[in-house]
Each structure stands twice: as C-alpha cells, then as structure tokens.
Coordinates of C-alpha atoms in Angstrom, one line a residue:
M2 CA 101.7 106.5 120.1
M3 CA 100.3 103.9 117.9
L4 CA 99.1 100.6 119.8
I5 CA 98.5 97.6 117.8
P6 CA 95.8 95.5 120.0
H7 CA 96.4 91.9 120.7
R8 CA 93.5 89.8 118.8
H9 CA 92.7 87.8 121.7
T10 CA 92.9 88.5 125.5
L11 CA 96.0 87.4 127.0
L12 CA 96.4 85.1 130.6
E13 CA 99.0 85.6 132.4
G14 CA 100.9 82.5 134.2
K15 CA 104.2 81.7 135.0
F16 CA 106.8 79.9 132.7
L17 CA 108.4 76.3 133.3
A18 CA 110.2 75.1 130.8
R19 CA 110.4 74.7 126.8
Y20 CA 110.4 71.7 125.2
D21 CA 111.2 70.2 121.7
R22 CA 111.5 73.7 120.3
F23 CA 108.1 74.3 119.7
I24 CA 106.1 73.8 123.3
A25 CA 106.3 75.6 126.3
R26 CA 105.2 74.4 129.6
I27 CA 103.3 77.1 131.2
V28 CA 101.8 77.1 134.8
L29 CA 98.4 79.2 134.5
G30 CA 95.8 79.4 137.2
G31 CA 97.4 76.9 139.2
I32 CA 97.8 74.5 136.6
E33 CA 100.5 73.2 133.9
V34 CA 99.5 73.6 130.5
D35 CA 101.6 73.1 127.1
A36 CA 101.2 76.1 124.9
H37 CA 102.8 76.6 121.4
C38 CA 105.8 78.3 121.4
V39 CA 106.2 80.0 118.1
N40 CA 109.6 80.4 117.7
T41 CA 112.1 78.7 115.6
G42 CA 115.4 80.1 117.2
G43 CA 117.0 79.7 120.6
M44 CA 115.3 82.2 122.6
E45 CA 118.8 83.1 123.8
G46 CA 118.5 84.5 127.3
L47 CA 114.9 83.9 127.6
I48 CA 114.3 80.2 128.9
R49 CA 114.2 81.1 132.5
P50 CA 111.7 79.2 134.5
G51 CA 109.5 80.9 136.9
S52 CA 109.3 84.2 134.7
R53 CA 106.2 85.9 134.1
A54 CA 104.6 84.8 131.0
W55 CA 101.6 85.7 128.9
V56 CA 99.6 83.4 126.6
S57 CA 96.7 83.5 124.0
E58 CA 93.8 80.9 124.0
V59 CA 92.6 79.6 120.9
P60 CA 88.7 80.0 119.8
D61 CA 86.7 77.3 121.4
D62 CA 86.1 75.9 117.5
S63 CA 89.6 75.4 116.9
P64 CA 90.7 71.9 116.1
R65 CA 94.3 72.8 117.4
K66 CA 95.5 70.3 120.2
L67 CA 97.7 73.1 121.9
R68 CA 95.0 75.2 123.3
Y69 CA 97.2 78.2 124.2
T70 CA 100.3 80.4 122.4
L71 CA 102.8 81.7 124.3
E72 CA 102.8 85.4 123.3
L73 CA 105.3 87.4 126.1
L74 CA 107.7 86.8 128.6
E75 CA 109.1 89.3 131.6
I76 CA 112.8 88.7 131.7
D77 CA 114.7 91.4 134.3
G78 CA 111.6 93.5 133.9
V79 CA 111.3 93.8 130.5
T80 CA 108.4 92.7 128.6
I81 CA 109.4 90.7 125.6
G82 CA 107.4 89.6 122.7
V83 CA 108.4 86.1 121.7
N84 CA 105.8 84.9 119.1
S85 CA 107.8 85.0 115.8
I86 CA 104.9 85.2 113.5
L87 CA 103.8 88.6 114.9
P88 CA 106.5 90.9 113.4
N89 CA 104.7 90.6 109.7
R90 CA 101.6 92.1 111.4
L91 CA 103.3 94.7 113.4
A92 CA 105.3 95.9 110.6
E93 CA 101.8 95.7 108.1
A94 CA 100.4 98.1 110.5
V95 CA 103.6 100.6 110.4
L96 CA 103.7 100.6 107.0
R97 CA 100.0 101.3 106.6
S98 CA 100.6 104.1 108.7
R99 CA 102.5 105.6 106.4
Q100 CA 105.3 106.6 108.9
L101 CA 108.4 105.2 107.7
T102 CA 111.2 107.0 105.9
G103 CA 110.8 105.9 102.0
L104 CA 108.1 103.9 102.3
K105 CA 105.0 106.3 102.7
R106 CA 104.0 107.0 99.2
Y107 CA 102.8 103.8 97.7
R108 CA 99.7 103.3 96.0
T109 CA 99.3 99.3 96.6
L110 CA 100.5 97.2 99.5
S111 CA 100.6 93.7 99.0
P112 CA 101.7 91.1 101.3
E113 CA 103.1 87.5 100.5
V114 CA 104.0 88.3 96.8
A115 CA 106.1 85.3 94.8
Y116 CA 109.9 86.6 93.8
G117 CA 113.0 85.4 93.3
N118 CA 114.1 81.5 93.5
R119 CA 110.9 80.0 95.2
S120 CA 110.8 82.7 97.8
R121 CA 107.8 84.9 98.8
V122 CA 108.7 88.4 99.8
D123 CA 106.8 89.5 102.9
F124 CA 105.5 93.0 101.7
L125 CA 105.5 94.3 97.8
L126 CA 104.7 98.5 97.7
E127 CA 104.2 99.4 94.3
G128 CA 103.5 103.5 92.8
T129 CA 102.7 104.5 89.5
N130 CA 106.0 103.1 87.6
W131 CA 108.2 101.7 90.8
R132 CA 108.2 98.4 93.1
H133 CA 109.4 98.3 96.8
W134 CA 110.2 94.8 97.9
V135 CA 110.3 94.7 101.9
E136 CA 111.6 91.7 103.9
V137 CA 110.6 91.5 107.4
K138 CA 112.9 89.9 110.6
N139 CA 111.9 89.3 113.9
C140 CA 114.5 90.5 116.9
H141 CA 114.3 89.7 120.5
L142 CA 117.8 89.1 121.5
V143 CA 119.6 92.3 123.3
Y144 CA 122.9 92.3 125.0
P145 CA 124.6 94.4 127.4
D146 CA 125.8 96.9 125.0
G147 CA 122.2 97.7 124.2
G148 CA 122.1 96.1 120.6
A149 CA 119.4 93.8 119.4
Y150 CA 121.1 91.3 117.4
F151 CA 119.9 89.1 114.5
P152 CA 119.6 85.8 114.1
D153 CA 120.3 84.3 117.1
S154 CA 121.2 81.1 115.4
V155 CA 122.0 80.4 111.7
S156 CA 119.2 81.1 109.1
K157 CA 120.0 80.4 105.6
R158 CA 116.7 81.3 104.7
A159 CA 117.3 84.8 106.1
T160 CA 120.3 85.3 104.0
G161 CA 118.9 83.7 100.9
H162 CA 116.2 86.7 101.3
L163 CA 118.9 89.5 101.2
D164 CA 120.3 87.9 98.1
E165 CA 116.9 88.1 96.5
L166 CA 116.4 91.7 97.7
V167 CA 119.7 92.7 95.9
E168 CA 118.6 90.8 92.5
R169 CA 115.5 92.9 93.0
V170 CA 117.7 96.3 93.5
R171 CA 120.0 95.4 90.4
A172 CA 116.8 94.7 88.5
G173 CA 116.1 98.4 88.7
D174 CA 113.4 98.1 92.1
K175 CA 113.8 99.3 95.8
A176 CA 114.3 96.4 98.2
S177 CA 114.1 97.2 102.3
V178 CA 114.7 94.6 105.3
L179 CA 112.5 95.8 108.7
F180 CA 113.7 94.4 112.0
V181 CA 110.9 94.5 114.2
V182 CA 112.5 94.6 118.0
Q183 CA 109.8 93.3 120.1
R184 CA 111.1 94.9 123.4
K185 CA 111.9 98.6 124.4
D186 CA 115.4 98.2 126.0
A187 CA 117.4 98.1 122.7
Q188 CA 119.3 101.1 121.3
F189 CA 120.2 99.3 117.9
V190 CA 120.2 96.9 115.7
R191 CA 123.1 94.5 114.6
P192 CA 123.3 91.3 112.0
S193 CA 124.9 89.1 114.6
A194 CA 128.1 87.9 112.8
L195 CA 128.8 85.6 116.0
H196 CA 125.7 83.6 115.4
D197 CA 125.9 83.9 111.7
P198 CA 128.5 85.4 110.1
A199 CA 126.9 84.7 106.4
F200 CA 123.6 86.7 107.2
A201 CA 126.0 89.4 108.8
K202 CA 128.3 90.0 105.6
A203 CA 125.3 89.5 103.5
A204 CA 123.6 92.5 105.3
T205 CA 126.8 94.1 104.7
D206 CA 127.2 93.6 101.0
A207 CA 123.7 94.2 100.5
R208 CA 123.4 97.7 102.2
K209 CA 126.5 98.7 99.7
E210 CA 124.4 97.2 97.1
G211 CA 121.3 99.7 97.9
V212 CA 119.2 97.3 99.9
R213 CA 117.7 99.8 102.7
F214 CA 117.5 98.9 106.9
Q215 CA 115.4 99.9 109.3
A216 CA 114.3 98.8 112.8
L217 CA 111.1 99.4 114.4
Q218 CA 111.2 99.2 117.9
F219 CA 107.7 97.8 120.0
D220 CA 107.0 97.7 123.6
P221 CA 104.5 94.6 124.4
G222 CA 102.4 95.2 127.0
T223 CA 99.1 93.2 127.7
R224 CA 96.7 95.4 125.7
G225 CA 99.0 95.1 123.0
F226 CA 102.1 96.2 121.4
S227 CA 103.3 99.9 121.4
Y228 CA 105.2 101.6 118.5
L229 CA 107.9 103.4 119.9
G230 CA 109.5 104.3 116.4
T231 CA 113.0 103.2 114.4
I232 CA 116.3 102.5 115.9
P233 CA 119.3 102.5 114.3
V234 CA 120.9 99.4 112.1
D235 CA 124.5 98.8 111.9
T236 CA 125.5 96.6 109.4
K237 CA 129.5 97.4 109.8
P238 CA 131.5 94.6 110.8
Y239 CA 132.5 94.5 114.4
P240 CA 134.8 93.2 117.0
L241 CA 133.1 89.8 118.5
Q242 CA 135.2 89.2 121.8
E243 CA 132.7 91.2 124.1
I244 CA 129.9 89.5 121.9
R245 CA 131.1 86.1 122.6
R246 CA 131.1 86.7 126.4
F247 CA 127.3 87.9 126.2
R248 CA 126.5 84.9 124.5
E249 CA 128.1 82.3 127.0
A250 CA 126.5 84.0 129.6
H251 CA 123.4 83.1 128.1
A252 CA 124.2 79.6 127.9
H253 CA 122.2 78.1 130.3
T254 CA 119.0 80.3 129.7
S255 CA 118.9 79.5 125.7
G256 CA 117.4 76.7 123.6
W257 CA 115.0 73.9 124.6
V258 CA 115.0 70.4 126.3
R259 CA 114.2 67.5 124.3
R260 CA 111.7 65.4 126.6
G261 CA 113.7 62.7 128.4
K262 CA 117.1 64.3 126.8
T263 CA 119.4 67.4 127.7
R264 CA 119.4 70.7 126.1
S265 CA 119.2 71.6 122.7
G266 CA 119.5 74.7 120.3
S267 CA 121.4 77.1 122.4

C-alpha cells in the first residue's frame, strides 16, 4: 500500500465551528484558535461541533496570519480529508507510480499547463506522438448509498473544465478526469445531479465523447494518505428522490456561519 505522508506533523484538536467559509475554529491544547479552512464547498455533513480534528502548523518563518490549516475531520468514526488543495498532490503521486490504467506509459508529466479558454489543466502527460490531459476533482461527500458525490455545490468552473477536455478529445488528444476521494467508506463516485445538474450532464456527455473517468480512493490518517486503489465512476442519470433526502438530512451540518449572522452555503 502506498502512503503519501503529510508535509507537516498534524496536531489533534476539537472542531467547534466554520466561519466565513475559510476559517475553522478549533480547540488546540485547551486554547481556541482559528485555522485556515481550505475548502470552497459546503462541506456537507462535516460541520459537526465537537468532532475530532487535525491541523497542520505553518513554519515559524511564514508571514501567514492564520498559523494553522484544517486537514482532517473524524465523522462517525471515519477520518476525512477536507483540504481541497491536497488532491492534486495525491493524484500526482499515483500518476508517477504508474499504477493507473491508461495513464502508465508516458514520457513526461507536466503540472498546470495552459489550455483552452484561459484554463490550466492539472496535468499533461505526453508520449512520443500523443498528449493526455488530466483534470483532478476533490470529493469528500459520501451518502448512505455508498456514493461519493461531486460537487457539493454548483461549480461552473468544473463544468467548463469538462467542456475543455471534450475539445481536446475532438482535436485528437486523450483526456481524463480523476476524482480524488479523501475517505475510505465510498463505494463509487457520481457527478451530483442534485447539487449541479449542469456538471452531471456535462460528465455524461463528456464520457460519450471519449473523456475517461477514474476515481482514486484514499484513507487519510495522522501519518499520511494511504492509497486504496480505484473505485467505479457512474456518470449515468439516476433518480434524485433518495439523494434529496440525504442532502436534507445534512442541512444542519453543512455550510458556514458568517460572524454575527446565520448559516450560509449549505
């Protein structure tokens, strides 16, 4: 099993609240501190005061105001990675290990390559006479049906990325989407037609055009992220009634609170 270690030692605390989207209030060593919450989504179902939490600490010479970053939360006994910047690093480690079907035999791997209409692809793999464009998407929302759903809120940017990948395929290149699932309890991945119908339709259409989809599953721990392998990606349309009930059950444990105001983003 491949372990991708954390870059900094994690400190355990207790999660209290999420403020103004990007701030997590944590009890650390008996003291309340503010940590950077690197997540633009609703973090549906994860906003539970009293949960175990782990943060990393920025180096002493860093000018950053917030000295901690929220990395992991434990929800119902499952440890979940909530830093939405990390998936690119995790995906790159797996790509460089050459374990993924269709993504093994490349000569060069380049991150953050410009393409399309003012976009940058997460990775470009190149061979002697071919190119393979790879987009990475973070996923940490899992429902009782075992599905990991992306996104957990509308993401026009993600839909635009799919459109760009389709254009690459039509031009003769290859293209893939890699969902990085930062929890061990998911059984499959689905584009969320409830949270973002446009993205779900774009994913269905992109697969028909030849864009490939894979999901990489990780088990986060205090030492690092253990790579568990791939799980299926289901881009076919599906009934929304049950999914809607799941989301409604998460309403009080999602989003964030604006200081002095009511909850937002759920």
